[in-house]
């Protein structure tokens, strides 16, 4: 007797990098070898992977039930085009980017944009390139700062902009 395979919903992780989503069935990233803009080597495992640019995704319209785009919009030359592509290939999804506060304190030199979300719309501004302190160094070497940072993010959501969206154009912070 032949076993019937359940069709698994297609879930895309855009810019999957060194820490791909566990539930993603498909992974994509622009950089295969360079780790300059991520925290470690690319991790693919046993899932479908394609090298591509988020601004020109090689997928059909609504090919995915859900798409994750975590910490990728701030790297794009044209984040508005990237958003259009994300919403073209998936029916719903999750977008996460550092907030302006996070960019102000940590300021990653390779981020091209600070992402804002107000009244259901995304806005993009150029980051300020001045930092108060070398927060990356302090963060790495201070357990207390990491605990405070985590608590502030949990209570106030100050560290990351988190948006769940669906095809109706609604965004939920």
PDB file of C-alpha atoms in Angstrom:
ATOM      1  CA  UNK A   1       0.000   0.000   0.000  1.00  0.00           C
ATOM      2  CA  UNK A   2       1.346   3.402  -0.979  1.00  0.00           C
ATOM      3  CA  UNK A   3       1.686   6.007   1.753  1.00  0.00           C
ATOM      4  CA  UNK A   4       0.053   9.340   1.008  1.00  0.00           C
ATOM      5  CA  UNK A   5       2.450  12.227   1.526  1.00  0.00           C
ATOM      6  CA  UNK A   6       0.965  15.301   3.150  1.00  0.00           C
ATOM      7  CA  UNK A   7       1.688  18.447   1.201  1.00  0.00           C
ATOM      8  CA  UNK A   8       3.818  20.681   3.386  1.00  0.00           C
ATOM      9  CA  UNK A   9       3.120  24.414   3.099  1.00  0.00           C
ATOM     10  CA  UNK A  10       5.949  26.226   1.348  1.00  0.00           C
ATOM     11  CA  UNK A  11       7.699  28.657   3.674  1.00  0.00           C
ATOM     12  CA  UNK A  12      10.500  30.918   2.421  1.00  0.00           C
ATOM     13  CA  UNK A  13      13.344  32.343   4.513  1.00  0.00           C
ATOM     14  CA  UNK A  14      14.792  35.313   2.614  1.00  0.00           C
ATOM     15  CA  UNK A  15      18.351  36.131   3.633  1.00  0.00           C
ATOM     16  CA  UNK A  16      18.465  32.962   5.703  1.00  0.00           C
ATOM     17  CA  UNK A  17      22.178  33.334   6.420  1.00  0.00           C
ATOM     18  CA  UNK A  18      23.768  31.640   9.417  1.00  0.00           C
ATOM     19  CA  UNK A  19      20.542  31.047  11.352  1.00  0.00           C
ATOM     20  CA  UNK A  20      17.729  29.880   9.025  1.00  0.00           C
ATOM     21  CA  UNK A  21      14.208  29.459  10.340  1.00  0.00           C
ATOM     22  CA  UNK A  22      13.494  25.886  11.439  1.00  0.00           C
ATOM     23  CA  UNK A  23      10.082  25.831   9.737  1.00  0.00           C
ATOM     24  CA  UNK A  24      11.319  27.192   6.385  1.00  0.00           C
ATOM     25  CA  UNK A  25      11.079  24.766   3.475  1.00  0.00           C
ATOM     26  CA  UNK A  26      13.043  27.034   1.107  1.00  0.00           C
ATOM     27  CA  UNK A  27      16.065  29.232   1.813  1.00  0.00           C
ATOM     28  CA  UNK A  28      17.583  32.038  -0.204  1.00  0.00           C
ATOM     29  CA  UNK A  29      20.495  34.391   0.312  1.00  0.00           C
ATOM     30  CA  UNK A  30      22.553  36.694  -1.875  1.00  0.00           C
ATOM     31  CA  UNK A  31      25.932  35.903  -0.325  1.00  0.00           C
ATOM     32  CA  UNK A  32      27.046  32.287  -0.328  1.00  0.00           C
ATOM     33  CA  UNK A  33      30.668  32.697   0.815  1.00  0.00           C
ATOM     34  CA  UNK A  34      30.991  36.174   2.323  1.00  0.00           C
ATOM     35  CA  UNK A  35      30.056  36.499   6.005  1.00  0.00           C
ATOM     36  CA  UNK A  36      30.755  40.246   6.103  1.00  0.00           C
ATOM     37  CA  UNK A  37      27.104  41.137   6.698  1.00  0.00           C
ATOM     38  CA  UNK A  38      26.049  38.179   8.848  1.00  0.00           C
ATOM     39  CA  UNK A  39      27.083  36.498  12.094  1.00  0.00           C
ATOM     40  CA  UNK A  40      28.608  33.305  10.697  1.00  0.00           C
ATOM     41  CA  UNK A  41      28.853  30.923   7.747  1.00  0.00           C
ATOM     42  CA  UNK A  42      25.812  30.241   5.583  1.00  0.00           C
ATOM     43  CA  UNK A  43      23.799  27.291   6.888  1.00  0.00           C
ATOM     44  CA  UNK A  44      21.661  25.358   4.412  1.00  0.00           C
ATOM     45  CA  UNK A  45      21.155  21.843   5.849  1.00  0.00           C
ATOM     46  CA  UNK A  46      18.802  19.633   3.812  1.00  0.00           C
ATOM     47  CA  UNK A  47      16.459  22.291   2.453  1.00  0.00           C
ATOM     48  CA  UNK A  48      15.998  23.812  -0.967  1.00  0.00           C
ATOM     49  CA  UNK A  49      18.411  26.757  -1.395  1.00  0.00           C
ATOM     50  CA  UNK A  50      18.722  29.358  -4.135  1.00  0.00           C
ATOM     51  CA  UNK A  51      21.207  32.203  -4.412  1.00  0.00           C
ATOM     52  CA  UNK A  52      19.272  35.356  -5.290  1.00  0.00           C
ATOM     53  CA  UNK A  53      18.732  39.031  -4.575  1.00  0.00           C
ATOM     54  CA  UNK A  54      15.651  39.937  -2.506  1.00  0.00           C
ATOM     55  CA  UNK A  55      14.974  42.752  -4.989  1.00  0.00           C
ATOM     56  CA  UNK A  56      14.536  40.201  -7.819  1.00  0.00           C
ATOM     57  CA  UNK A  57      13.156  36.986  -6.330  1.00  0.00           C
ATOM     58  CA  UNK A  58      12.984  34.132  -8.895  1.00  0.00           C
ATOM     59  CA  UNK A  59       9.685  32.753  -7.617  1.00  0.00           C
ATOM     60  CA  UNK A  60       6.114  32.759  -8.887  1.00  0.00           C
ATOM     61  CA  UNK A  61       3.433  35.010  -7.479  1.00  0.00           C
ATOM     62  CA  UNK A  62       2.014  33.575  -4.224  1.00  0.00           C
ATOM     63  CA  UNK A  63       4.324  30.556  -4.467  1.00  0.00           C
ATOM     64  CA  UNK A  64       4.773  30.597  -0.678  1.00  0.00           C
ATOM     65  CA  UNK A  65       2.271  30.536   2.152  1.00  0.00           C
ATOM     66  CA  UNK A  66       4.650  32.517   4.365  1.00  0.00           C
ATOM     67  CA  UNK A  67       7.936  34.418   3.932  1.00  0.00           C
ATOM     68  CA  UNK A  68      10.403  35.491   6.588  1.00  0.00           C
ATOM     69  CA  UNK A  69      12.615  38.501   5.886  1.00  0.00           C
ATOM     70  CA  UNK A  70      14.635  39.034   9.051  1.00  0.00           C
ATOM     71  CA  UNK A  71      17.390  41.630   9.011  1.00  0.00           C
ATOM     72  CA  UNK A  72      17.542  41.989   5.232  1.00  0.00           C
ATOM     73  CA  UNK A  73      15.674  45.200   4.283  1.00  0.00           C
ATOM     74  CA  UNK A  74      18.321  47.415   5.906  1.00  0.00           C
ATOM     75  CA  UNK A  75      20.935  45.862   3.556  1.00  0.00           C
ATOM     76  CA  UNK A  76      19.037  46.495   0.281  1.00  0.00           C
ATOM     77  CA  UNK A  77      19.821  49.144  -2.292  1.00  0.00           C
ATOM     78  CA  UNK A  78      16.060  49.575  -2.815  1.00  0.00           C
ATOM     79  CA  UNK A  79      14.046  48.330   0.206  1.00  0.00           C
ATOM     80  CA  UNK A  80      10.721  49.394  -1.366  1.00  0.00           C
ATOM     81  CA  UNK A  81      11.408  47.070  -4.320  1.00  0.00           C
ATOM     82  CA  UNK A  82      12.402  44.302  -1.873  1.00  0.00           C
ATOM     83  CA  UNK A  83       9.090  44.737  -0.011  1.00  0.00           C
ATOM     84  CA  UNK A  84       7.181  44.529  -3.282  1.00  0.00           C
ATOM     85  CA  UNK A  85       8.987  41.277  -4.108  1.00  0.00           C
ATOM     86  CA  UNK A  86       8.332  39.760  -0.666  1.00  0.00           C
ATOM     87  CA  UNK A  87       4.614  40.488  -0.917  1.00  0.00           C
ATOM     88  CA  UNK A  88       4.532  39.233  -4.519  1.00  0.00           C
ATOM     89  CA  UNK A  89       5.924  35.757  -3.773  1.00  0.00           C
ATOM     90  CA  UNK A  90       4.135  35.065  -0.462  1.00  0.00           C
ATOM     91  CA  UNK A  91       0.593  35.344   0.877  1.00  0.00           C
ATOM     92  CA  UNK A  92       1.741  36.436   4.326  1.00  0.00           C
ATOM     93  CA  UNK A  93       4.949  36.908   6.232  1.00  0.00           C
ATOM     94  CA  UNK A  94       7.148  38.359   8.914  1.00  0.00           C
ATOM     95  CA  UNK A  95       9.596  41.240   8.569  1.00  0.00           C
ATOM     96  CA  UNK A  96      12.135  42.176  11.216  1.00  0.00           C
ATOM     97  CA  UNK A  97      14.701  44.981  11.210  1.00  0.00           C
ATOM     98  CA  UNK A  98      16.641  46.964  13.799  1.00  0.00           C
ATOM     99  CA  UNK A  99      14.793  50.041  15.078  1.00  0.00           C
ATOM    100  CA  UNK A 100      16.240  53.538  14.836  1.00  0.00           C
ATOM    101  CA  UNK A 101      17.196  53.285  18.520  1.00  0.00           C
ATOM    102  CA  UNK A 102      19.110  50.086  17.872  1.00  0.00           C
ATOM    103  CA  UNK A 103      20.819  51.636  14.837  1.00  0.00           C
ATOM    104  CA  UNK A 104      21.704  54.727  16.879  1.00  0.00           C
ATOM    105  CA  UNK A 105      23.368  52.741  19.659  1.00  0.00           C
ATOM    106  CA  UNK A 106      24.885  49.896  17.642  1.00  0.00           C
ATOM    107  CA  UNK A 107      25.128  51.367  14.131  1.00  0.00           C
ATOM    108  CA  UNK A 108      26.178  48.660  11.684  1.00  0.00           C
ATOM    109  CA  UNK A 109      28.340  50.280   8.994  1.00  0.00           C
ATOM    110  CA  UNK A 110      26.936  48.086   6.209  1.00  0.00           C
ATOM    111  CA  UNK A 111      23.276  48.994   6.868  1.00  0.00           C
ATOM    112  CA  UNK A 112      21.988  51.269   4.137  1.00  0.00           C
ATOM    113  CA  UNK A 113      18.620  52.076   5.748  1.00  0.00           C
ATOM    114  CA  UNK A 114      16.761  52.514   9.000  1.00  0.00           C
ATOM    115  CA  UNK A 115      13.312  50.956   8.644  1.00  0.00           C
ATOM    116  CA  UNK A 116      10.240  52.649  10.163  1.00  0.00           C
ATOM    117  CA  UNK A 117       6.643  51.458  10.213  1.00  0.00           C
ATOM    118  CA  UNK A 118       3.789  53.868  10.976  1.00  0.00           C
ATOM    119  CA  UNK A 119       0.079  53.700  10.250  1.00  0.00           C
ATOM    120  CA  UNK A 120       0.464  50.587   8.108  1.00  0.00           C
ATOM    121  CA  UNK A 121       3.266  51.971   5.916  1.00  0.00           C
ATOM    122  CA  UNK A 122       7.007  51.451   5.724  1.00  0.00           C
ATOM    123  CA  UNK A 123       9.404  54.391   5.632  1.00  0.00           C
ATOM    124  CA  UNK A 124      13.130  54.316   4.971  1.00  0.00           C
ATOM    125  CA  UNK A 125      15.736  56.822   6.152  1.00  0.00           C
ATOM    126  CA  UNK A 126      19.504  56.863   5.837  1.00  0.00           C
ATOM    127  CA  UNK A 127      21.258  55.870   9.076  1.00  0.00           C
ATOM    128  CA  UNK A 128      23.261  58.355  11.104  1.00  0.00           C
ATOM    129  CA  UNK A 129      26.868  57.247  11.143  1.00  0.00           C
ATOM    130  CA  UNK A 130      27.745  58.553  14.601  1.00  0.00           C
ATOM    131  CA  UNK A 131      27.813  56.266  17.597  1.00  0.00           C
ATOM    132  CA  UNK A 132      27.816  57.248  21.249  1.00  0.00           C
ATOM    133  CA  UNK A 133      30.014  54.340  22.301  1.00  0.00           C
ATOM    134  CA  UNK A 134      31.333  51.146  20.821  1.00  0.00           C
ATOM    135  CA  UNK A 135      28.214  49.266  21.935  1.00  0.00           C
ATOM    136  CA  UNK A 136      29.151  46.120  19.981  1.00  0.00           C
ATOM    137  CA  UNK A 137      32.278  45.734  22.118  1.00  0.00           C
ATOM    138  CA  UNK A 138      30.491  46.570  25.372  1.00  0.00           C
ATOM    139  CA  UNK A 139      27.618  44.218  24.536  1.00  0.00           C
ATOM    140  CA  UNK A 140      29.978  41.312  23.812  1.00  0.00           C
ATOM    141  CA  UNK A 141      31.839  41.800  27.093  1.00  0.00           C
ATOM    142  CA  UNK A 142      29.027  42.704  29.499  1.00  0.00           C
ATOM    143  CA  UNK A 143      26.509  40.142  30.683  1.00  0.00           C
ATOM    144  CA  UNK A 144      24.650  42.895  32.565  1.00  0.00           C
ATOM    145  CA  UNK A 145      24.185  44.964  29.388  1.00  0.00           C
ATOM    146  CA  UNK A 146      22.895  41.885  27.533  1.00  0.00           C
ATOM    147  CA  UNK A 147      20.350  41.236  30.302  1.00  0.00           C
ATOM    148  CA  UNK A 148      19.220  44.895  30.363  1.00  0.00           C
ATOM    149  CA  UNK A 149      19.060  44.951  26.556  1.00  0.00           C
ATOM    150  CA  UNK A 150      16.927  41.793  26.505  1.00  0.00           C
ATOM    151  CA  UNK A 151      14.570  43.119  29.201  1.00  0.00           C
ATOM    152  CA  UNK A 152      14.113  46.466  27.438  1.00  0.00           C
ATOM    153  CA  UNK A 153      13.399  44.696  24.179  1.00  0.00           C
ATOM    154  CA  UNK A 154      10.899  42.326  25.834  1.00  0.00           C
ATOM    155  CA  UNK A 155       9.102  45.153  27.655  1.00  0.00           C
ATOM    156  CA  UNK A 156       9.257  47.983  25.112  1.00  0.00           C
ATOM    157  CA  UNK A 157      10.241  46.298  21.844  1.00  0.00           C
ATOM    158  CA  UNK A 158      12.954  48.915  21.426  1.00  0.00           C
ATOM    159  CA  UNK A 159      15.512  46.759  19.663  1.00  0.00           C
ATOM    160  CA  UNK A 160      13.640  45.388  16.648  1.00  0.00           C
ATOM    161  CA  UNK A 161      10.797  46.402  14.388  1.00  0.00           C
ATOM    162  CA  UNK A 162       8.613  43.295  14.024  1.00  0.00           C
ATOM    163  CA  UNK A 163       5.836  43.193  11.446  1.00  0.00           C
ATOM    164  CA  UNK A 164       3.486  40.331  10.609  1.00  0.00           C
ATOM    165  CA  UNK A 165       1.707  41.037   7.328  1.00  0.00           C
ATOM    166  CA  UNK A 166      -0.826  39.437   5.020  1.00  0.00           C
ATOM    167  CA  UNK A 167      -1.980  39.986   1.437  1.00  0.00           C
ATOM    168  CA  UNK A 168      -4.704  42.407   2.464  1.00  0.00           C
ATOM    169  CA  UNK A 169      -1.862  44.828   3.142  1.00  0.00           C
ATOM    170  CA  UNK A 170      -2.366  44.850   6.862  1.00  0.00           C
ATOM    171  CA  UNK A 171       0.669  45.044   9.071  1.00  0.00           C
ATOM    172  CA  UNK A 172       0.641  44.180  12.730  1.00  0.00           C
ATOM    173  CA  UNK A 173       3.434  45.521  14.918  1.00  0.00           C
TER     174      UNK A 173
END
